mmCIF file of C-alpha atoms and ligand atoms in Angstrom:
data_model
loop_
_atom_site.group_PDB
_atom_site.id
_atom_site.type_symbol
_atom_site.label_atom_id
_atom_site.label_comp_id
_atom_site.label_asym_id
_atom_site.label_seq_id
_atom_site.Cartn_x
_atom_site.Cartn_y
_atom_site.Cartn_z
ATOM 1 C CA ASN A 188 17.057 13.714 4.818
ATOM 2 C CA LYS A 189 14.315 14.237 2.060
ATOM 3 C CA GLU A 190 13.156 10.787 2.648
ATOM 4 C CA SER A 191 12.411 11.015 6.462
ATOM 5 C CA SER A 192 11.162 14.523 5.932
ATOM 6 C CA SER A 193 8.437 14.057 3.539
ATOM 7 C CA SER A 194 5.865 11.439 3.566
ATOM 8 C CA ARG A 195 5.622 8.386 1.321
ATOM 9 C CA GLY A 196 2.293 7.237 -0.729
ATOM 10 C CA ALA A 197 0.596 4.070 -0.218
ATOM 11 C CA LEU A 198 0.922 1.040 -2.218
ATOM 12 C CA ILE A 199 -2.754 -0.112 -2.901
ATOM 13 C CA VAL A 200 -3.491 -3.449 -4.754
ATOM 14 C CA LEU A 201 -6.957 -4.413 -5.803
ATOM 15 C CA GLU A 202 -7.531 -8.117 -6.473
ATOM 16 C CA GLY A 203 -10.239 -10.478 -7.352
ATOM 17 C CA LEU A 204 -11.749 -12.816 -9.931
ATOM 18 C CA ASP A 205 -12.296 -11.278 -13.378
ATOM 19 C CA ARG A 206 -15.729 -9.661 -13.544
ATOM 20 C CA CYS A 207 -15.558 -8.716 -9.835
ATOM 21 C CA GLY A 208 -15.505 -4.994 -10.547
ATOM 22 C CA LYS A 209 -11.781 -3.783 -9.765
ATOM 23 C CA THR A 210 -11.164 -1.877 -12.961
ATOM 24 C CA SER A 211 -14.318 0.250 -12.373
ATOM 25 C CA GLN A 212 -13.592 0.630 -8.614
ATOM 26 C CA SER A 213 -9.908 1.506 -9.181
ATOM 27 C CA GLY A 214 -11.004 4.148 -11.431
ATOM 28 C CA ARG A 215 -13.611 5.422 -8.939
ATOM 29 C CA LEU A 216 -11.246 5.606 -6.405
ATOM 30 C CA TYR A 217 -8.298 7.202 -8.541
ATOM 31 C CA LYS A 218 -10.764 10.112 -9.329
ATOM 32 C CA TYR A 219 -12.088 10.962 -5.514
ATOM 33 C CA LEU A 220 -8.515 10.596 -4.533
ATOM 34 C CA ASP A 221 -7.315 13.045 -7.216
ATOM 35 C CA GLU A 222 -10.047 15.692 -6.558
ATOM 36 C CA GLN A 223 -9.034 15.394 -3.076
ATOM 37 C CA GLY A 224 -5.829 16.484 -4.124
ATOM 38 C CA HIS A 225 -3.630 13.562 -3.337
ATOM 39 C CA SER A 226 -0.752 12.940 -5.665
ATOM 40 C CA VAL A 227 -2.158 9.394 -7.075
ATOM 41 C CA GLU A 228 -1.336 7.459 -10.053
ATOM 42 C CA SER A 229 -3.820 4.493 -11.466
ATOM 43 C CA TRP A 230 -1.711 1.322 -12.419
ATOM 44 C CA ARG A 231 -2.289 -1.956 -13.814
ATOM 45 C CA PHE A 232 -0.678 -5.367 -14.375
ATOM 46 C CA PRO A 233 0.044 -6.736 -16.386
ATOM 47 C CA ASP A 234 1.495 -3.653 -18.094
ATOM 48 C CA ARG A 235 0.824 -4.141 -21.625
ATOM 49 C CA ASN A 236 3.112 -1.360 -22.756
ATOM 50 C CA THR A 237 5.941 -2.737 -22.328
ATOM 51 C CA GLY A 238 7.779 -5.485 -24.223
ATOM 52 C CA VAL A 239 7.208 -8.558 -22.022
ATOM 53 C CA GLY A 240 3.800 -6.700 -21.797
ATOM 54 C CA GLN A 241 3.249 -7.348 -25.787
ATOM 55 C CA MET A 242 4.191 -10.992 -25.009
ATOM 56 C CA ILE A 243 1.823 -11.375 -22.303
ATOM 57 C CA SER A 244 -1.189 -9.920 -24.346
ATOM 58 C CA SER A 245 -0.561 -12.120 -27.439
ATOM 59 C CA TYR A 246 -0.917 -15.090 -24.847
ATOM 60 C CA LEU A 247 -3.819 -13.974 -23.244
ATOM 61 C CA ALA A 248 -5.487 -13.423 -26.403
ATOM 62 C CA ASN A 249 -4.552 -17.029 -27.477
ATOM 63 C CA GLU A 250 -2.313 -15.455 -30.144
ATOM 64 C CA SER A 251 0.773 -17.312 -29.162
ATOM 65 C CA GLN A 252 1.529 -20.413 -26.654
ATOM 66 C CA LEU A 253 3.730 -20.766 -24.038
ATOM 67 C CA ASP A 254 4.719 -22.908 -21.021
ATOM 68 C CA ASP A 255 2.961 -22.379 -17.821
ATOM 69 C CA HIS A 256 6.394 -21.807 -16.022
ATOM 70 C CA ALA A 257 7.224 -19.407 -18.978
ATOM 71 C CA ILE A 258 4.436 -17.307 -18.691
ATOM 72 C CA HIS A 259 4.497 -17.143 -14.905
ATOM 73 C CA LEU A 260 7.878 -15.564 -14.963
ATOM 74 C CA LEU A 261 7.118 -13.166 -17.988
ATOM 75 C CA PHE A 262 4.178 -11.762 -15.123
ATOM 76 C CA SER A 263 6.616 -11.292 -12.813
ATOM 77 C CA ALA A 264 9.126 -9.808 -15.038
ATOM 78 C CA ASN A 265 6.575 -7.248 -15.955
ATOM 79 C CA ARG A 266 5.917 -6.175 -12.293
ATOM 80 C CA TRP A 267 10.109 -6.257 -11.840
ATOM 81 C CA GLU A 268 10.648 -3.932 -14.833
ATOM 82 C CA LYS A 269 8.380 -1.346 -12.870
ATOM 83 C CA ARG A 270 9.720 -1.778 -9.585
ATOM 84 C CA SER A 271 12.262 0.944 -9.351
ATOM 85 C CA LEU A 272 10.009 3.372 -10.851
ATOM 86 C CA MET A 273 7.347 2.120 -8.336
ATOM 87 C CA GLU A 274 9.397 2.627 -5.178
ATOM 88 C CA ASP A 275 10.244 6.173 -6.969
ATOM 89 C CA LYS A 276 6.436 7.113 -7.215
ATOM 90 C CA LEU A 277 5.931 5.829 -3.602
ATOM 91 C CA ARG A 278 9.256 7.293 -1.752
ATOM 92 C CA SER A 279 8.212 10.911 -3.533
ATOM 93 C CA GLY A 280 4.770 10.916 -2.060
ATOM 94 C CA THR A 281 2.611 9.211 -4.747
ATOM 95 C CA THR A 282 0.103 6.899 -4.187
ATOM 96 C CA LEU A 283 -0.509 4.078 -6.364
ATOM 97 C CA ILE A 284 -3.806 2.308 -7.034
ATOM 98 C CA VAL A 285 -2.841 -1.386 -8.717
ATOM 99 C CA ASP A 286 -5.154 -3.178 -10.623
ATOM 100 C CA ARG A 287 -3.604 -7.122 -9.660
ATOM 101 C CA TYR A 288 -0.114 -7.691 -8.688
ATOM 102 C CA SER A 289 1.637 -10.386 -7.593
ATOM 103 C CA TYR A 290 -1.627 -12.053 -5.772
ATOM 104 C CA SER A 291 -2.781 -12.518 -9.458
ATOM 105 C CA GLY A 292 0.420 -13.844 -10.431
ATOM 106 C CA VAL A 293 0.206 -17.105 -7.749
ATOM 107 C CA ALA A 294 -3.626 -17.606 -7.964
ATOM 108 C CA PHE A 295 -4.180 -17.704 -11.801
ATOM 109 C CA SER A 296 -0.663 -19.856 -12.228
ATOM 110 C CA SER A 297 -1.177 -22.069 -9.475
ATOM 111 C CA ALA A 298 -4.647 -22.398 -10.366
ATOM 112 C CA LYS A 299 -3.552 -24.517 -13.228
ATOM 113 C CA GLY A 300 -1.601 -26.783 -11.184
ATOM 114 C CA LEU A 301 1.853 -25.289 -10.588
ATOM 115 C CA ASP A 302 3.436 -25.307 -7.138
ATOM 116 C CA ILE A 303 2.774 -22.646 -4.928
ATOM 117 C CA GLY A 304 6.074 -22.104 -3.440
ATOM 118 C CA TRP A 305 7.700 -22.007 -6.900
ATOM 119 C CA CYS A 306 4.902 -19.349 -8.078
ATOM 120 C CA LYS A 307 5.710 -16.872 -5.178
ATOM 121 C CA ALA A 308 9.493 -17.284 -5.422
ATOM 122 C CA PRO A 309 10.064 -15.137 -8.494
ATOM 123 C CA GLU A 310 7.895 -12.269 -6.389
ATOM 124 C CA ILE A 311 10.546 -11.920 -3.558
ATOM 125 C CA GLY A 312 11.801 -8.691 -3.236
ATOM 126 C CA LEU A 313 9.047 -6.901 -4.920
ATOM 127 C CA LEU A 314 7.515 -3.936 -2.970
ATOM 128 C CA ALA A 315 4.692 -5.435 -0.592
ATOM 129 C CA PRO A 316 1.601 -3.662 -0.827
ATOM 130 C CA ASP A 317 0.394 -1.352 2.047
ATOM 131 C CA LEU A 318 -3.168 -2.686 1.255
ATOM 132 C CA VAL A 319 -4.969 -5.624 -0.270
ATOM 133 C CA ALA A 320 -8.468 -4.698 -0.808
ATOM 134 C CA TYR A 321 -10.065 -8.527 -2.306
ATOM 135 C CA LEU A 322 -12.937 -7.682 -4.183
ATOM 136 C CA ASP A 323 -14.905 -11.090 -3.502
ATOM 137 C CA ILE A 324 -17.536 -12.481 -5.759
ATOM 138 C CA SER A 325 -18.700 -16.433 -6.609
ATOM 139 C CA PRO A 326 -17.415 -17.392 -9.708
ATOM 140 C CA GLU A 327 -20.981 -18.305 -10.804
ATOM 141 C CA LYS A 328 -22.093 -14.370 -9.888
ATOM 142 C CA ALA A 329 -19.398 -12.898 -11.633
ATOM 143 C CA ALA A 330 -19.693 -15.477 -14.656
ATOM 144 C CA GLU A 331 -23.575 -13.938 -14.655
ATOM 145 C CA ARG A 332 -22.715 -10.535 -15.132
ATOM 146 C CA GLY A 333 -21.271 -11.763 -18.560
ATOM 147 C CA GLY A 334 -19.109 -9.671 -20.737
ATOM 148 C CA TYR A 335 -16.152 -12.098 -20.551
ATOM 149 C CA GLY A 336 -14.247 -11.187 -23.155
ATOM 150 C CA GLY A 337 -12.468 -14.265 -25.216
ATOM 151 C CA GLU A 338 -9.256 -14.122 -22.805
ATOM 152 C CA ARG A 339 -7.498 -17.271 -21.924
ATOM 153 C CA TYR A 340 -8.597 -17.238 -18.259
ATOM 154 C CA GLU A 341 -12.151 -16.544 -18.947
ATOM 155 C CA GLN A 342 -13.920 -19.145 -18.175
ATOM 156 C CA LEU A 343 -16.451 -20.268 -15.245
ATOM 157 C CA GLU A 344 -14.270 -23.712 -14.853
ATOM 158 C CA PHE A 345 -10.879 -21.819 -14.383
ATOM 159 C CA GLN A 346 -12.102 -19.200 -12.470
ATOM 160 C CA GLU A 347 -13.351 -21.494 -9.707
ATOM 161 C CA LYS A 348 -10.136 -22.576 -9.392
ATOM 162 C CA VAL A 349 -8.515 -18.937 -9.275
ATOM 163 C CA ALA A 350 -11.027 -18.684 -6.601
ATOM 164 C CA ARG A 351 -9.534 -21.680 -4.812
ATOM 165 C CA SER A 352 -6.301 -20.307 -5.330
ATOM 166 C CA TYR A 353 -6.985 -16.909 -4.062
ATOM 167 C CA SER A 354 -8.680 -18.439 -0.783
ATOM 168 C CA ALA A 355 -5.511 -20.221 0.133
ATOM 169 C CA LEU A 356 -3.374 -16.975 -0.214
ATOM 170 C CA CYS A 357 -5.614 -14.570 1.388
ATOM 171 C CA ASP A 358 -4.298 -13.605 5.135
ATOM 172 C CA PRO A 359 -6.005 -11.822 7.794
ATOM 173 C CA SER A 360 -4.594 -8.135 6.612
ATOM 174 C CA TRP A 361 -6.567 -8.342 3.613
ATOM 175 C CA LYS A 362 -9.229 -6.071 3.213
ATOM 176 C CA VAL A 363 -12.684 -8.363 1.715
ATOM 177 C CA ILE A 364 -15.114 -6.380 0.264
ATOM 178 C CA ASP A 365 -18.423 -8.153 -0.855
ATOM 179 C CA ALA A 366 -18.095 -7.288 -4.546
ATOM 180 C CA THR A 367 -22.143 -7.633 -5.036
ATOM 181 C CA LEU A 368 -22.733 -4.870 -2.945
ATOM 182 C CA PRO A 369 -24.232 -1.892 -4.687
ATOM 183 C CA VAL A 370 -21.143 0.049 -6.583
ATOM 184 C CA VAL A 371 -21.268 3.419 -4.159
ATOM 185 C CA ASP A 372 -21.347 1.059 -1.198
ATOM 186 C CA ILE A 373 -18.098 -0.911 -2.164
ATOM 187 C CA GLU A 374 -16.747 2.872 -3.230
ATOM 188 C CA LYS A 375 -17.222 4.014 0.331
ATOM 189 C CA LYS A 376 -16.033 0.836 1.955
ATOM 190 C CA LEU A 377 -12.998 0.912 -0.400
ATOM 191 C CA ARG A 378 -12.236 4.627 0.731
ATOM 192 C CA GLU A 379 -12.352 3.883 3.917
ATOM 193 C CA VAL A 380 -9.769 1.071 4.071
ATOM 194 C CA VAL A 381 -7.507 2.969 1.801
ATOM 195 C CA LEU A 382 -7.512 6.628 3.387
ATOM 196 C CA ASP A 383 -6.639 4.931 6.846
ATOM 197 C CA CYS A 384 -3.994 2.690 4.776
ATOM 198 C CA MET A 385 -2.604 6.277 3.068
ATOM 199 C CA MET A 386 -2.837 7.627 6.569
ATOM 200 C CA ALA A 387 -0.399 5.125 8.436
ATOM 201 C CA CYS A 388 2.048 5.386 5.125
ATOM 202 C CA GLN A 389 1.956 9.291 5.749
ATOM 203 C CA LYS A 390 3.016 8.540 9.297
ATOM 204 C CA GLY A 391 5.813 6.488 8.567
ATOM 205 C CA LYS A 392 4.719 2.871 8.097
ATOM 206 C CA PRO A 393 7.991 1.752 6.353
ATOM 207 C CA LEU A 394 8.086 0.128 2.818
ATOM 208 C CA SER A 395 8.606 -3.590 2.731
ATOM 209 C CA GLN A 396 8.896 -6.408 0.542
ATOM 210 C CA LEU A 397 7.381 -9.682 -0.261
ATOM 211 C CA TRP A 398 6.508 -11.909 1.334
ATOM 212 C CA PRO A 399 6.344 -10.469 4.662
HETATM 213 N N1 FDM B 1547 -2.965 -12.454 -14.513
HETATM 214 C C1 FDM B 1547 -2.689 -11.380 -14.085
HETATM 215 C C2 FDM B 1547 -1.821 -13.636 -14.504
HETATM 216 O O1 FDM B 1547 -2.271 -14.721 -14.837
HETATM 217 N N2 FDM B 1547 -0.995 -13.518 -13.740
HETATM 218 C C3 FDM B 1547 -0.379 -12.196 -13.405
HETATM 219 O O2 FDM B 1547 0.400 -12.103 -12.694
HETATM 220 C C4 FDM B 1547 -1.340 -11.245 -13.538
HETATM 221 C C5 FDM B 1547 -1.136 -9.702 -12.951
HETATM 222 O O3 FDM B 1547 -3.819 -11.982 -16.939
HETATM 223 F F1 FDM B 1547 -6.966 -13.195 -15.961
HETATM 224 C C6 FDM B 1547 -4.130 -12.886 -15.408
HETATM 225 C C7 FDM B 1547 -5.310 -12.264 -14.812
HETATM 226 C C8 FDM B 1547 -6.419 -12.162 -15.886
HETATM 227 C C9 FDM B 1547 -5.280 -11.549 -17.280
HETATM 228 O O4 FDM B 1547 -6.165 -9.368 -16.794
HETATM 229 C C10 FDM B 1547 -5.558 -10.108 -17.179
HETATM 230 P P1 FDM B 1547 -6.494 -8.224 -16.946
HETATM 231 O O5 FDM B 1547 -6.797 -7.554 -15.543
HETATM 232 O O6 FDM B 1547 -7.888 -8.468 -17.608
HETATM 233 O O7 FDM B 1547 -5.787 -7.366 -17.373
#
């Protein structure tokens, strides 16, 4: 059948603190893979274009207030509303580069003091990434880069808590890349791990679900 005869795309997730360089690295990676002739798309969460995404966006801009649990579930719903499209894309051979995913969901909400198990529960059954690349930078270094916008979470003290939450979530399968290296070095390391991962997916690595 179609599924077993054609190879699938890879689900690549980039995670890290604000100002770690995720967004610019996902852009560079997208451009590289696209130019190499791969079928690839660049995604991000929150996806602010949906109805749920607009609620999240207004919360992040401090234009609305929501209970910590409620906003957590909205972030999760925002991933659920994209799940079937995500699966279709992957199965039809498109690789997805995703800027933030469930790990941001758990790291940011548990940094507010919510129970980590409670935070993970609504993510169960979403597609598991084939690769999590964590761009590692200390909250202090990230803050020095400046350019924190005015959004809700963009404060040093909170980012320190998020960094601790990420450490608790990080598992040995994550590819941790030093985000203080020169941009081109990060780009090179990222390409290596991504190409390896895409190869494994082409060779038949099955899609799996959170939490493995
Ligand atoms: N964020 C992002 C969460 O709190 N939970 C989530 O599930 C996701 C995906 O939203 F501060 C936070 C992380 C960040 C903010 O993200 C907006 P971008 O990458 O700056 O758009």
